[in-house]
Amino acid sequence: NEKVAVVTGASRGAGKAIATRLMAEGVKLAIIGSSEQIHETSKELNENGGEVLSLQADVSDEHQVKEAFKKTLDHYGKIDILVNNAGVGFFKTVEETTTEEWDKVFSVNTKGVFLTTREVLPSMKENKSGTIITISSDVGRRAIPNGSAYTATKYAVQGFIGSVAQEVQEYGIRMGTVNPGAIDTYFADSNQGETHKEDWLKVDDIAEAVCYMASAAKHMVVDEIMLHPLSQEYPR
Ligand code: NJP
């Protein structure tokens, strides 16, 4: 009875590493990304022998999210693990932030987590089991300057998860957040492997945290894992 996981934002970066790691643990996958790159990543994972359903969908679009979860349930019959990883960010002063940029980060980082979580819950409730892991951020626990919109989305996610976790506890569903500091990915229009990111968290560090949460003994919930590069200032 293999487990089934949906990983959002798995085209590249942390999401791709999370999908790769879960696959290595024998988990069947449905991976979601908004660009065509998701199909390339699926092909790569398939070539490594995993079972992967490739879903191009924007997590901030209600219709596309509904469709993606319907396809996953039609294909696998259940979802044991949801990893809410898709996220975008930009860093500038509040006066430089446009209304469009504000709406965009809230759509993907916050509304996206609401839409996917809402979609997965009915089947998890029916199965009386499920684990929902959301990649938030250490900035969801302490504010940083020049990132007000991004920081606000991650504080919002923290509140959302904390509230829903209590609603679904009686159904055997557990929810947790992984709150990383700087990770070497493609985040905020950057590239993976840039030299100034040498000491940053690696995508496999995030995958390891997700794996620990997802495979924790059934009687416990790992509420939160906070991690940051040793070279980074301590989150306060
Ligand atoms: O970023 P990146 P990360 N619908 O840019 C996908 C958090 N975090 O891996 O849509 C569906 O390499 C996109 O795929 P595609 C961060 O907030 C990061 O670092 O096909 N998917 C890609 O696979 C986020 O929650 C840092 O282009 C959408 C992925 O998301 C998570 O870590 C620090 C989408 C982004 O990959 C992973 O981000 C921190 C949409 N609308 C928290 N829009 C950090 N990197 O330093 C984008 O504290 N994607």
Coordinates of C-alpha atoms and ligand atoms in Angstrom, one line a residue:
N1 CA 0.0 0.0 0.0
E2 CA 2.3 2.7 -1.3
K3 CA 1.7 6.3 -0.3
V4 CA 0.7 9.0 -2.8
A5 CA 1.9 12.6 -2.6
V6 CA 1.1 15.8 -4.4
V7 CA 3.9 18.3 -4.5
T8 CA 3.2 21.8 -5.8
G9 CA 5.9 24.0 -7.4
A10 CA 7.9 20.9 -8.3
S11 CA 9.2 22.1 -11.7
R12 CA 12.5 23.1 -10.1
G13 CA 14.1 24.3 -6.8
A14 CA 13.0 22.9 -3.5
G15 CA 9.9 21.3 -4.9
K16 CA 11.8 19.2 -7.4
A17 CA 14.1 18.0 -4.6
I18 CA 11.2 17.1 -2.4
A19 CA 9.5 15.1 -5.2
T20 CA 12.8 13.3 -6.0
R21 CA 13.3 12.4 -2.3
L22 CA 9.7 11.2 -1.8
M23 CA 10.0 9.1 -4.9
A24 CA 13.2 7.5 -3.6
E25 CA 11.2 6.6 -0.5
G26 CA 8.7 4.7 -2.7
V27 CA 6.0 7.3 -2.7
K28 CA 3.9 7.7 -5.9
L29 CA 3.7 11.3 -7.1
A30 CA 1.5 14.0 -8.7
I31 CA 3.6 17.1 -9.3
I32 CA 2.2 20.5 -10.0
G33 CA 3.9 23.5 -11.7
S34 CA 2.5 26.5 -13.6
S35 CA 5.0 26.3 -16.5
E36 CA 5.7 23.6 -19.1
Q37 CA 8.9 22.8 -17.2
I38 CA 6.8 20.5 -15.0
H39 CA 6.6 18.0 -17.8
E40 CA 10.4 18.0 -18.2
T41 CA 10.8 17.3 -14.5
S42 CA 8.2 14.5 -14.6
K43 CA 10.1 12.9 -17.5
E44 CA 13.3 13.1 -15.4
L45 CA 11.6 11.5 -12.4
N46 CA 10.0 8.8 -14.6
E47 CA 13.3 7.9 -16.1
N48 CA 14.5 7.2 -12.5
G49 CA 11.8 4.6 -12.3
G50 CA 9.1 6.5 -10.3
E51 CA 5.4 6.8 -10.9
V52 CA 4.7 10.4 -11.6
L53 CA 1.6 12.2 -12.8
S54 CA 2.5 15.5 -14.4
L55 CA 0.1 18.4 -13.8
Q56 CA 0.5 21.8 -15.3
A57 CA -1.6 24.1 -13.1
D58 CA -1.4 27.5 -11.4
V59 CA -2.0 27.0 -7.7
S60 CA -3.7 30.4 -7.5
D61 CA -6.4 29.4 -10.0
E62 CA -9.4 27.7 -8.4
H63 CA -10.5 25.8 -11.5
Q64 CA -7.0 24.5 -12.4
V65 CA -6.5 23.4 -8.8
K66 CA -9.8 21.5 -8.7
E67 CA -8.9 19.8 -12.1
A68 CA -5.4 18.8 -10.9
F69 CA -6.7 17.2 -7.7
K70 CA -9.5 15.4 -9.5
K71 CA -7.0 14.0 -12.0
T72 CA -4.8 12.8 -9.1
L73 CA -7.7 11.2 -7.2
D74 CA -9.0 9.6 -10.4
H75 CA -5.5 8.2 -11.1
Y76 CA -4.4 7.1 -7.7
G77 CA -7.6 6.8 -5.7
K78 CA -6.2 8.7 -2.7
I79 CA -3.7 11.3 -1.5
D80 CA -1.7 10.7 1.6
I81 CA 0.6 13.7 1.6
L82 CA 0.2 17.2 0.2
V83 CA 3.3 19.4 0.1
N84 CA 2.4 23.0 -0.5
N85 CA 5.7 24.3 -1.8
A86 CA 4.9 26.6 -4.7
G87 CA 5.9 30.1 -3.9
V88 CA 7.1 33.4 -5.4
G89 CA 8.9 36.4 -3.9
F90 CA 10.4 39.7 -4.6
F91 CA 12.3 42.1 -2.3
K92 CA 11.9 45.9 -2.4
T93 CA 10.7 48.7 -0.2
V94 CA 7.0 49.0 0.4
E95 CA 6.8 52.2 -1.6
E96 CA 8.4 50.4 -4.6
T97 CA 5.9 47.6 -4.3
T98 CA 3.1 47.7 -7.0
T99 CA -0.4 46.6 -6.3
E100 CA 0.0 43.9 -9.0
E101 CA 3.1 42.5 -7.2
W102 CA 1.3 42.5 -3.9
D103 CA -1.7 40.6 -5.4
K104 CA 0.6 38.1 -7.2
V105 CA 2.5 37.0 -4.1
F106 CA -0.7 36.7 -2.1
S107 CA -2.4 34.7 -4.9
V108 CA 0.4 32.2 -5.1
N109 CA 1.8 32.0 -1.6
T110 CA -1.4 32.3 0.4
K111 CA -4.5 31.8 -1.7
G112 CA -2.7 28.9 -3.4
V113 CA -2.2 27.1 0.0
F114 CA -5.9 27.7 0.8
L115 CA -7.1 26.3 -2.6
T116 CA -4.9 23.1 -2.5
T117 CA -5.6 22.4 1.1
R118 CA -9.3 22.8 0.7
E119 CA -9.3 20.5 -2.3
V120 CA -7.3 17.7 -0.6
L121 CA -9.2 17.6 2.7
P122 CA -12.5 15.8 1.7
S123 CA -10.6 12.6 0.6
M124 CA -8.2 12.8 3.6
K125 CA -11.1 13.1 6.0
E126 CA -12.7 10.1 4.3
N127 CA -9.5 8.1 4.8
K128 CA -9.1 9.4 8.3
S129 CA -5.5 10.1 7.6
G130 CA -3.3 12.6 5.8
T131 CA -0.3 14.8 6.2
I132 CA -0.2 18.4 4.8
I133 CA 3.2 20.0 4.8
T134 CA 3.6 23.7 3.8
I135 CA 6.9 25.3 2.9
S136 CA 6.6 28.7 4.5
S137 CA 9.6 30.6 5.6
D138 CA 11.6 31.8 8.6
V139 CA 10.2 35.3 7.6
G140 CA 6.8 33.8 8.5
R141 CA 8.1 34.0 12.1
R142 CA 10.0 37.3 12.1
A143 CA 9.7 40.2 9.7
I144 CA 12.6 41.3 7.5
P145 CA 12.9 44.8 5.9
N146 CA 12.4 45.2 2.1
G147 CA 10.1 42.2 1.9
S148 CA 6.9 43.3 3.4
A149 CA 4.6 41.7 0.8
Y150 CA 6.4 38.4 0.9
T151 CA 6.7 38.4 4.7
A152 CA 3.0 39.1 5.0
T153 CA 2.1 36.1 2.8
K154 CA 4.2 33.8 5.0
Y155 CA 2.8 35.2 8.3
A156 CA -0.7 34.6 6.8
V157 CA 0.2 31.0 5.8
Q158 CA 1.3 30.3 9.4
G159 CA -2.0 31.5 10.8
F160 CA -4.0 29.6 8.2
I161 CA -2.2 26.3 8.9
G162 CA -2.4 26.8 12.6
S163 CA -6.2 27.2 12.4
V164 CA -6.9 24.4 9.9
A165 CA -4.7 22.0 11.9
Q166 CA -7.1 22.2 14.8
E167 CA -10.2 21.7 12.5
V168 CA -8.8 18.5 11.0
Q169 CA -7.0 16.9 14.0
E170 CA -10.1 14.8 14.8
Y171 CA -9.9 13.2 11.3
G172 CA -6.3 12.0 11.9
I173 CA -4.9 14.7 9.6
R174 CA -1.7 16.4 10.6
M175 CA -0.4 19.7 9.4
G176 CA 3.0 21.2 9.7
T177 CA 5.2 23.9 8.2
V178 CA 8.8 23.9 7.2
N179 CA 10.3 27.4 7.8
P180 CA 13.6 27.7 6.0
G181 CA 16.0 30.6 5.8
A182 CA 17.9 31.2 2.5
I183 CA 17.9 28.2 0.1
D184 CA 20.0 27.9 -3.0
T185 CA 17.2 27.7 -5.7
Y186 CA 15.9 29.8 -8.5
F187 CA 13.8 31.9 -6.1
A188 CA 13.2 35.7 -6.8
D189 CA 14.7 35.5 -10.3
S190 CA 18.0 34.0 -9.2
N191 CA 19.8 30.9 -10.3
Q192 CA 20.7 27.8 -8.4
G193 CA 24.5 27.5 -7.8
E194 CA 25.4 31.2 -7.8
T195 CA 28.6 31.6 -5.8
H196 CA 27.2 33.9 -3.1
K197 CA 24.8 31.1 -2.2
E198 CA 27.5 28.6 -1.4
D199 CA 26.8 28.6 2.3
W200 CA 23.0 28.7 1.9
L201 CA 20.6 25.8 2.6
K202 CA 20.6 23.2 -0.1
V203 CA 17.3 21.9 -1.7
D204 CA 18.1 18.4 -0.2
D205 CA 18.0 20.0 3.3
I206 CA 14.4 21.0 2.7
A207 CA 13.5 17.6 1.2
E208 CA 15.0 15.9 4.4
A209 CA 12.8 18.0 6.6
V210 CA 9.7 17.2 4.6
C211 CA 10.6 13.5 4.6
Y212 CA 10.9 13.6 8.4
M213 CA 7.5 15.2 8.8
A214 CA 5.8 12.9 6.3
S215 CA 7.2 9.7 7.8
A216 CA 6.8 10.6 11.5
A217 CA 5.1 8.0 13.6
K218 CA 1.3 8.1 13.3
H219 CA 0.7 9.2 16.9
M220 CA 2.7 12.5 16.5
V221 CA 2.6 15.7 14.6
V222 CA 5.8 17.6 13.7
D223 CA 4.3 21.1 13.8
E224 CA 7.2 23.1 12.6
I225 CA 10.7 22.7 11.5
M226 CA 12.7 25.9 11.4
L227 CA 16.1 25.8 9.7
H228 CA 18.6 28.4 8.4
P229 CA 22.2 28.5 7.1
L230 CA 24.7 28.8 9.9
S231 CA 26.1 31.8 8.1
Q232 CA 22.7 33.6 8.3
E233 CA 21.7 35.8 11.2
Y234 CA 19.6 33.9 13.7
P235 CA 15.8 34.3 13.2
R236 CA 14.3 36.2 16.1
Ligands
NJP1 O1 11.9 28.7 -5.5 P1 12.0 28.4 -7.1 P2 12.1 27.8 -4.2 N1 1.5 27.6 -9.5 O2 11.7 29.7 -7.7 C1 6.6 26.9 -8.9 C2 10.0 29.1 -0.1 N2 11.3 29.7 0.4 O3 12.3 26.4 -4.6 O4 5.4 27.4 -12.0 C3 2.2 26.5 -9.4 O5 13.3 27.7 -7.4 C4 7.7 27.0 -9.9 O6 7.4 26.2 -11.1 P3 6.7 26.9 -12.4 C5 9.3 29.8 -1.2 O7 8.5 30.9 -0.7 C6 12.3 29.9 -0.4 O8 13.1 28.5 -3.4 O9 6.6 25.7 -13.4 N3 3.6 26.5 -9.2 C7 8.8 26.4 -9.2 O10 8.8 25.0 -9.3 C8 8.5 28.7 -1.8 O11 7.3 28.6 -1.1 C9 13.5 30.5 0.1 O12 7.7 27.9 -12.9 C10 4.2 27.6 -9.2 C11 8.6 26.7 -7.7 O13 7.2 27.1 -7.6 C12 9.4 27.5 -1.6 O14 10.4 27.8 -0.6 C13 13.5 31.0 1.4 C14 3.5 28.9 -9.3 C15 9.5 27.8 -7.3 O15 10.8 27.4 -7.3 C16 10.0 26.9 -2.8 O16 10.7 28.0 -3.5 C17 12.4 30.8 2.2 C18 2.1 28.8 -9.5 N4 1.4 29.9 -9.6 C19 11.3 30.2 1.7 N5 4.4 29.9 -9.2 C20 14.7 30.7 -0.7 N6 14.8 30.1 -1.9 O17 15.7 31.4 -0.2 C21 5.6 29.3 -9.1 O18 12.4 31.3 3.5 N7 5.5 27.9 -9.1

